[in-house]
Tab-separated table of C-alpha atoms and ligand atoms in Angstrom:
chain	number	residue	atom	x	y	z
A	1	MET	CA	-40.786	17.516	-81.223
A	2	LYS	CA	-38.232	16.220	-83.740
A	3	GLU	CA	-37.216	12.599	-83.358
A	4	VAL	CA	-33.818	12.353	-81.643
A	5	ARG	CA	-31.492	9.845	-83.283
A	6	ASN	CA	-29.061	8.007	-81.109
A	7	TYR	CA	-25.844	9.734	-82.183
A	8	GLN	CA	-23.056	10.180	-79.658
A	9	HIS	CA	-20.421	12.864	-79.257
A	10	LYS	CA	-17.258	12.058	-77.314
A	11	PRO	CA	-15.919	15.219	-75.657
A	12	VAL	CA	-12.331	15.949	-76.643
A	13	LEU	CA	-9.488	16.812	-74.204
A	14	LEU	CA	-12.105	16.802	-71.467
A	15	LYS	CA	-9.956	16.707	-68.323
A	16	GLU	CA	-7.275	18.952	-69.771
A	17	SER	CA	-9.710	21.666	-70.876
A	18	VAL	CA	-11.638	21.954	-67.589
A	19	ALA	CA	-8.593	21.574	-65.290
A	20	PRO	CA	-7.761	25.332	-65.356
A	21	PHE	CA	-11.269	26.298	-64.110
A	22	GLN	CA	-11.029	27.082	-60.376
A	23	PHE	CA	-14.245	27.356	-58.404
A	24	THR	CA	-14.763	30.171	-55.926
A	25	ALA	CA	-18.067	31.327	-54.414
A	26	GLY	CA	-20.322	32.849	-57.074
A	27	THR	CA	-18.365	31.415	-59.997
A	28	VAL	CA	-20.105	31.614	-63.382
A	29	TRP	CA	-18.646	29.892	-66.421
A	30	VAL	CA	-19.617	29.842	-70.109
A	31	ASP	CA	-19.555	26.786	-72.356
A	32	ALA	CA	-19.689	28.586	-75.713
A	33	THR	CA	-20.183	25.339	-77.672
A	34	PHE	CA	-22.688	23.165	-75.801
A	35	GLY	CA	-23.005	20.400	-78.453
A	36	GLY	CA	-24.033	17.332	-76.432
A	37	GLY	CA	-23.024	18.919	-73.148
A	38	GLY	CA	-19.874	16.850	-72.506
A	39	HIS	CA	-17.795	19.827	-71.367
A	40	THR	CA	-20.788	21.429	-69.638
A	41	ARG	CA	-21.177	18.227	-67.583
A	42	ALA	CA	-17.512	18.324	-66.581
A	43	LEU	CA	-17.731	22.029	-65.591
A	44	LEU	CA	-20.865	21.464	-63.515
A	45	ASP	CA	-19.219	18.486	-61.826
A	46	LEU	CA	-16.271	20.620	-60.662
A	47	ASN	CA	-18.418	22.011	-57.871
A	48	PRO	CA	-22.074	21.548	-56.814
A	49	ASP	CA	-22.467	25.360	-56.723
A	50	ALA	CA	-20.912	26.048	-60.131
A	51	LYS	CA	-23.197	27.798	-62.637
A	52	VAL	CA	-22.841	27.494	-66.398
A	53	TRP	CA	-24.262	29.535	-69.250
A	54	ALA	CA	-24.202	27.279	-72.326
A	55	ILE	CA	-24.414	28.595	-75.889
A	56	ASP	CA	-25.058	26.760	-79.128
A	57	GLN	CA	-26.241	28.071	-82.452
A	58	ASP	CA	-27.801	24.725	-83.349
A	59	PRO	CA	-31.489	24.772	-82.326
A	60	ALA	CA	-31.302	20.976	-81.807
A	61	ALA	CA	-29.027	21.535	-78.774
A	62	ALA	CA	-32.016	22.595	-76.660
A	63	GLN	CA	-33.619	19.165	-76.808
A	64	ARG	CA	-30.354	17.444	-75.901
A	65	ALA	CA	-29.949	19.817	-72.947
A	66	GLN	CA	-33.482	19.026	-71.737
A	67	GLU	CA	-32.789	15.293	-71.877
A	68	ARG	CA	-29.382	15.386	-70.250
A	69	PHE	CA	-29.701	18.231	-67.730
A	70	PRO	CA	-33.349	18.402	-66.591
A	71	ASN	CA	-32.423	19.087	-62.951
A	72	GLU	CA	-29.702	21.644	-63.656
A	73	LEU	CA	-31.998	23.528	-66.048
A	74	ALA	CA	-34.802	23.467	-63.504
A	75	ASN	CA	-32.674	24.699	-60.595
A	76	GLY	CA	-30.853	27.326	-62.656
A	77	ARG	CA	-27.338	25.869	-62.427
A	78	LEU	CA	-27.436	25.582	-66.231
A	79	ARG	CA	-28.911	28.097	-68.656
A	80	LEU	CA	-28.866	27.454	-72.417
A	81	LEU	CA	-28.956	30.228	-74.999
A	82	GLN	CA	-29.380	29.650	-78.723
A	83	GLY	CA	-27.043	31.905	-80.669
A	84	ARG	CA	-23.592	32.434	-82.090
A	85	TYR	CA	-20.631	32.782	-79.791
A	86	GLY	CA	-19.511	35.701	-81.923
A	87	ASN	CA	-22.403	37.547	-80.210
A	88	LEU	CA	-21.506	36.264	-76.751
A	89	SER	CA	-21.237	39.687	-75.061
A	90	GLN	CA	-24.694	40.641	-76.307
A	91	LEU	CA	-26.250	37.253	-75.518
A	92	LEU	CA	-24.985	37.498	-71.928
A	93	ALA	CA	-25.750	41.212	-71.544
A	94	ASP	CA	-29.363	40.466	-72.525
A	95	GLN	CA	-29.442	38.218	-69.442
A	96	GLY	CA	-27.840	40.862	-67.222
A	97	VAL	CA	-24.400	39.164	-67.240
A	98	HIS	CA	-21.403	41.336	-68.120
A	99	GLN	CA	-18.363	39.354	-66.979
A	100	VAL	CA	-17.701	35.688	-66.257
A	101	ASP	CA	-15.012	33.574	-64.575
A	102	GLY	CA	-14.265	31.316	-67.507
A	103	ILE	CA	-15.096	30.562	-71.132
A	104	LEU	CA	-14.698	27.189	-72.778
A	105	VAL	CA	-14.782	26.892	-76.580
A	106	ASP	CA	-14.702	23.538	-78.374
A	107	ALA	CA	-14.927	24.844	-81.939
A	108	GLY	CA	-16.307	23.194	-85.056
A	109	VAL	CA	-19.014	20.618	-85.572
A	110	SER	CA	-20.287	17.881	-83.266
A	111	SER	CA	-20.755	14.221	-84.099
A	112	PHE	CA	-24.528	14.826	-83.819
A	113	GLN	CA	-24.189	17.102	-86.825
A	114	ILE	CA	-21.602	15.169	-88.890
A	115	ASP	CA	-23.260	11.777	-88.442
A	116	ASP	CA	-26.758	12.943	-89.393
A	117	PRO	CA	-27.017	12.691	-93.213
A	118	GLU	CA	-29.922	15.155	-93.171
A	119	ARG	CA	-27.539	17.922	-92.001
A	120	GLY	CA	-25.366	17.536	-95.108
A	121	PHE	CA	-21.945	17.877	-93.448
A	122	SER	CA	-20.474	14.580	-94.609
A	123	PHE	CA	-19.414	13.251	-97.993
A	124	GLN	CA	-19.631	9.735	-96.531
A	125	SER	CA	-23.425	9.579	-96.852
A	126	ASP	CA	-25.945	11.175	-99.172
A	127	GLY	CA	-28.135	14.009	-97.919
A	128	PRO	CA	-29.210	17.573	-98.687
A	129	LEU	CA	-26.178	19.850	-99.158
A	130	ASP	CA	-27.005	22.029	-96.161
A	131	MET	CA	-24.127	22.284	-93.594
A	132	ARG	CA	-25.759	25.048	-91.532
A	133	MET	CA	-25.232	24.627	-87.786
A	134	ASP	CA	-28.010	27.159	-87.234
A	135	THR	CA	-30.795	25.610	-89.286
A	136	LYS	CA	-33.060	28.612	-88.684
A	137	GLY	CA	-31.325	30.944	-91.112
A	138	GLY	CA	-28.490	31.785	-93.449
A	139	LEU	CA	-27.269	30.335	-96.720
A	140	SER	CA	-26.834	26.579	-97.106
A	141	ALA	CA	-23.872	24.994	-98.901
A	142	ALA	CA	-26.155	24.401	-101.906
A	143	ASP	CA	-27.058	28.129	-101.949
A	144	ILE	CA	-23.385	29.100	-101.917
A	145	LEU	CA	-22.490	26.704	-104.736
A	146	ALA	CA	-25.410	28.054	-106.771
A	147	SER	CA	-24.763	31.763	-106.254
A	148	GLU	CA	-21.088	32.554	-105.625
A	149	THR	CA	-18.722	33.601	-108.393
A	150	GLU	CA	-15.991	31.273	-109.582
A	151	SER	CA	-13.302	33.389	-107.898
A	152	GLU	CA	-15.138	33.451	-104.553
A	153	LEU	CA	-15.605	29.668	-104.654
A	154	GLU	CA	-11.910	29.299	-105.425
A	155	ARG	CA	-11.074	31.519	-102.413
A	156	ILE	CA	-13.332	29.465	-100.126
A	157	PHE	CA	-11.752	26.164	-101.170
A	158	ARG	CA	-8.214	27.582	-101.035
A	159	ASP	CA	-8.382	29.706	-97.879
A	160	TYR	CA	-10.744	27.640	-95.756
A	161	GLY	CA	-10.174	24.157	-97.184
A	162	GLU	CA	-6.463	24.531	-98.013
A	163	GLU	CA	-7.339	22.664	-101.245
A	164	ARG	CA	-4.510	22.853	-103.759
A	165	TYR	CA	-6.870	22.234	-106.696
A	166	ALA	CA	-9.220	25.057	-105.590
A	167	ARG	CA	-9.288	26.720	-109.009
A	168	LYS	CA	-10.012	23.481	-110.847
A	169	VAL	CA	-12.867	22.622	-108.464
A	170	ALA	CA	-14.408	26.120	-108.640
A	171	ARG	CA	-14.287	26.074	-112.440
A	172	ALA	CA	-15.898	22.626	-112.681
A	173	ILE	CA	-18.707	23.646	-110.299
A	174	VAL	CA	-19.473	26.839	-112.227
A	175	GLN	CA	-19.528	24.908	-115.529
A	176	ASP	CA	-21.690	22.068	-114.222
A	177	ARG	CA	-24.222	24.143	-112.260
A	178	VAL	CA	-25.604	25.644	-115.477
A	179	THR	CA	-27.179	22.328	-116.378
A	180	ARG	CA	-27.421	20.574	-113.004
A	181	PRO	CA	-27.562	22.283	-109.589
A	182	PHE	CA	-25.577	20.850	-106.674
A	183	LEU	CA	-28.303	19.949	-104.221
A	184	ARG	CA	-27.057	16.808	-102.490
A	185	THR	CA	-23.772	15.868	-100.829
A	186	SER	CA	-23.405	13.091	-103.423
A	187	ASP	CA	-23.658	15.643	-106.286
A	188	LEU	CA	-20.569	17.405	-104.934
A	189	SER	CA	-18.582	14.375	-103.760
A	190	GLY	CA	-19.283	12.683	-107.132
A	191	LEU	CA	-17.764	15.638	-108.999
A	192	LEU	CA	-14.750	15.754	-106.661
A	193	GLN	CA	-14.101	12.056	-107.068
A	194	ARG	CA	-14.186	12.499	-110.847
A	195	ILE	CA	-11.854	15.485	-111.125
A	196	LEU	CA	-9.423	15.207	-108.196
A	197	PRO	CA	-6.508	12.777	-108.047
A	198	ARG	CA	-6.841	10.092	-105.409
A	199	ASP	CA	-3.917	9.627	-103.023
A	200	PRO	CA	-4.172	6.079	-101.632
A	201	HIS	CA	-2.382	7.221	-98.433
A	202	GLY	CA	-4.127	10.607	-98.099
A	203	PRO	CA	-7.602	11.726	-97.077
A	204	HIS	CA	-10.659	11.290	-99.307
A	205	PRO	CA	-10.521	13.780	-102.220
A	206	ALA	CA	-13.684	15.526	-100.949
A	207	THR	CA	-12.302	16.244	-97.458
A	208	ARG	CA	-10.831	19.705	-98.028
A	209	VAL	CA	-13.598	21.098	-100.232
A	210	PHE	CA	-16.246	19.981	-97.721
A	211	GLN	CA	-14.256	21.588	-94.891
A	212	GLY	CA	-13.892	24.872	-96.793
A	213	LEU	CA	-17.559	24.987	-97.654
A	214	ARG	CA	-18.604	24.254	-94.067
A	215	ILE	CA	-16.384	27.042	-92.716
A	216	ALA	CA	-17.861	29.473	-95.265
A	217	VAL	CA	-21.482	28.456	-94.606
A	218	ASN	CA	-21.109	28.953	-90.843
A	219	GLU	CA	-18.653	31.883	-91.025
A	220	GLU	CA	-16.610	29.902	-88.531
A	221	LEU	CA	-13.385	31.907	-88.594
A	222	LYS	CA	-15.184	35.252	-88.529
A	223	ASP	CA	-17.207	34.164	-85.522
A	224	LEU	CA	-14.155	32.826	-83.693
A	225	GLU	CA	-12.361	36.110	-84.311
A	226	ARG	CA	-15.367	38.093	-83.016
A	227	LEU	CA	-15.381	35.970	-79.878
A	228	LEU	CA	-11.649	36.348	-79.294
A	229	ARG	CA	-11.926	40.134	-79.555
A	230	MET	CA	-14.469	40.077	-76.706
A	231	VAL	CA	-12.648	37.733	-74.360
A	232	PRO	CA	-10.433	40.256	-72.491
A	233	ASN	CA	-13.458	42.365	-71.551
A	234	LEU	CA	-15.685	39.405	-70.781
A	235	LEU	CA	-13.311	37.688	-68.381
A	236	LYS	CA	-13.106	38.766	-64.759
A	237	PRO	CA	-9.612	39.034	-63.223
A	238	LYS	CA	-8.132	35.503	-63.034
A	239	GLY	CA	-10.816	34.338	-65.516
A	240	VAL	CA	-9.869	31.506	-67.860
A	241	LEU	CA	-10.234	30.921	-71.595
A	242	SER	CA	-9.893	27.263	-72.592
A	243	ALA	CA	-10.038	26.952	-76.385
A	244	ILE	CA	-9.998	23.731	-78.400
A	245	SER	CA	-9.524	23.927	-82.161
A	246	PHE	CA	-9.528	21.274	-84.865
A	247	HIS	CA	-7.634	22.778	-87.771
A	248	SER	CA	-4.670	25.019	-88.296
A	249	LEU	CA	-6.756	28.055	-89.333
A	250	GLU	CA	-8.588	28.107	-86.005
A	251	ASP	CA	-5.479	27.332	-83.995
A	252	ARG	CA	-3.536	30.148	-85.661
A	253	LEU	CA	-6.225	32.668	-84.686
A	254	ILE	CA	-6.288	31.481	-81.072
A	255	LYS	CA	-2.495	31.429	-80.875
A	256	ASP	CA	-2.141	34.951	-82.312
A	257	PHE	CA	-4.789	36.486	-80.059
A	258	THR	CA	-3.585	34.855	-76.845
A	259	ARG	CA	0.060	35.762	-77.582
A	260	ASN	CA	-0.911	39.372	-78.192
A	261	TRP	CA	-2.691	39.491	-74.860
A	262	THR	CA	0.481	38.385	-73.092
A	263	ALA	CA	2.598	41.110	-74.702
A	264	HIS	CA	4.115	43.571	-72.235
A	265	CYS	CA	2.588	46.596	-73.869
A	266	VAL	CA	-1.090	46.486	-74.744
A	267	CYS	CA	-1.442	50.045	-76.012
A	268	PRO	CA	-2.992	50.272	-79.482
A	269	PRO	CA	-0.347	51.001	-82.115
A	270	VAL	CA	-1.992	54.392	-82.896
A	271	ILE	CA	-0.837	55.721	-79.508
A	272	PRO	CA	2.634	57.182	-80.147
A	273	THR	CA	3.987	56.464	-76.659
A	274	CYS	CA	3.153	53.512	-74.491
A	275	ALA	CA	0.659	54.463	-71.795
A	276	ARG	CA	0.429	51.157	-69.907
A	277	CYS	CA	3.738	49.445	-70.565
A	278	GLY	CA	4.282	46.296	-68.518
A	279	HIS	CA	0.575	45.553	-68.239
A	280	PRO	CA	-0.169	42.474	-70.306
A	281	ILE	CA	-3.806	41.408	-70.356
A	282	GLY	CA	-2.948	37.966	-69.055
A	283	LEU	CA	-0.816	34.897	-69.483
A	284	ILE	CA	-0.845	31.670	-71.409
A	285	THR	CA	-0.175	28.606	-69.362
A	286	GLN	CA	1.876	26.694	-71.933
A	287	ARG	CA	3.783	27.760	-74.992
A	288	LYS	CA	2.804	24.637	-76.972
A	289	PRO	CA	-0.841	23.588	-77.296
A	290	VAL	CA	-2.053	20.523	-75.398
A	291	VAL	CA	-2.902	17.657	-77.771
A	292	PRO	CA	-4.776	14.390	-77.193
A	293	SER	CA	-2.853	11.371	-75.909
A	294	PRO	CA	-2.402	8.354	-78.225
A	295	GLU	CA	-4.993	6.581	-76.028
A	296	GLU	CA	-7.586	9.328	-76.603
A	297	ILE	CA	-6.939	9.265	-80.366
A	298	GLU	CA	-7.317	5.487	-80.353
A	299	LEU	CA	-10.660	5.749	-78.527
A	300	ASN	CA	-11.841	8.783	-80.510
A	301	PRO	CA	-10.128	9.217	-83.901
A	302	ARG	CA	-11.997	12.529	-84.408
A	303	SER	CA	-9.846	14.029	-81.645
A	304	ARG	CA	-6.624	13.532	-83.585
A	305	THR	CA	-6.268	17.117	-84.857
A	306	ALA	CA	-7.431	18.809	-81.622
A	307	LYS	CA	-5.303	21.471	-79.942
A	308	LEU	CA	-6.032	23.158	-76.628
A	309	ARG	CA	-4.727	26.590	-75.614
A	310	VAL	CA	-5.386	28.147	-72.217
A	311	PHE	CA	-5.256	31.829	-71.319
A	312	VAL	CA	-5.672	33.368	-67.854
A	313	ARG	CA	-6.790	36.991	-67.442
A	314	ASN	CA	-4.598	39.056	-65.161
A	315	SER	CA	-5.614	40.202	-61.752
A	316	GLU	CA	-3.844	43.180	-60.201
A	317	GLU	CA	-1.541	40.851	-58.218
A	318	LEU	CA	-0.827	38.713	-61.265
A	319	ARG	CA	0.318	41.652	-63.333
A	320	GLU	CA	3.764	41.675	-61.802
A	321	ALA	CA	4.178	37.962	-62.327
A	322	ALA	CA	2.905	37.902	-65.875
A	323	VAL	CA	6.274	38.241	-67.561
A	324	LEU	CA	6.415	35.131	-69.662
A	325	ASP	CA	9.431	33.544	-71.175
A	326	LEU	CA	8.035	33.028	-74.697
B	401	SAM	C1	-17.358	20.317	-81.190
B	401	SAM	S1	-19.026	20.579	-80.777
B	401	SAM	C2	-18.989	20.784	-79.026
B	401	SAM	C3	-19.172	19.506	-78.274
B	401	SAM	C4	-19.297	19.675	-76.779
B	401	SAM	N1	-18.125	20.298	-76.207
B	401	SAM	C5	-19.548	18.344	-76.113
B	401	SAM	O1	-18.651	17.850	-75.423
B	401	SAM	O2	-20.627	17.770	-76.300
B	401	SAM	C6	-19.312	22.216	-81.292
B	401	SAM	C7	-20.732	22.709	-81.026
B	401	SAM	O3	-20.673	24.121	-81.047
B	401	SAM	C8	-21.641	24.648	-81.884
B	401	SAM	N2	-21.038	25.815	-82.532
B	401	SAM	C9	-20.043	25.825	-83.435
B	401	SAM	N3	-19.741	27.063	-83.795
B	401	SAM	C10	-20.553	27.880	-83.075
B	401	SAM	C11	-20.724	29.289	-82.992
B	401	SAM	N4	-20.004	30.102	-83.750
B	401	SAM	N5	-21.635	29.778	-82.141
B	401	SAM	C12	-22.371	28.940	-81.366
B	401	SAM	N6	-22.288	27.599	-81.422
B	401	SAM	C13	-21.383	27.070	-82.255
B	401	SAM	C14	-21.994	23.563	-82.864
B	401	SAM	O4	-23.347	23.712	-83.266
B	401	SAM	C15	-21.742	22.301	-82.062
B	401	SAM	O5	-22.904	21.850	-81.430
């Protein structure tokens, strides 16, 4: 068994994100991003009979689950599946589960991953340029830097990292990799420090490029979109989606999907006349996302960009009441 280092992950917006989950007999919830189990713990603690299916694509999550939840795993209150939440319907269907009462998503990386130099997520310490959450497969960040075209690298840094010098960075990487491959985090952060201007009041010059690369390596936005497409069918009536995001690209996706589900007409645009007008899929509980308090940010600076949006699937009775003033 791999040695477990003593990293910690502080769950973000913990009370706020589990508050909408209401227990009734037979309730089954999904924590789509187990991480260190902070939100799973809070869901299980809502009721001694609550059951949680936890998902994480990082194989290292299994060992953390064994250490933290030996009793719940043994008595079946908690089940952990290794996989991507973009395949959630299939992962659950394989276990005979077709609908659930709530889904919690706390997107992005955990502190276990960022703080471990061997995972290659951080420019703060040297390590292999990996960045895969699922270490069992897929291309690493080093593979992408070695193989992608200049224009694709530029797109990754621009679209996923929102890096204004995306073209300059892509060009420098393509020029340099001919003589020296980018294999370590320090190879890339060294280049970025050399070619990007340093703003004494802004983030480290490597921040955006590392973010863009991480999103590309893990196909984070694609997977989030796949998950969101499944949510209406996966949730039982009155089921809850509680979704925490950490950057504007994720939040925009969640906002757009949840707003669409609250629209009065949910007929696909190809249908010339509306067949189910007045039947929104559900409602969102607040127009503005919930953000961490100044106290939470003080205690956990990594929470500072977090945003929580909550969506509730309609039941028949709720349909009438689901007219939202947006
Ligand atoms: C922010 S952490 C979650 C922390 C957790 N809520 C806690 O309190 O300990 C995100 C976790 O989700 C996992 N993850 C991220 N994207 C995923 C995806 N598309 N499919 C499955 N797991 C994913 C990561 O490996 C990481 O462990």
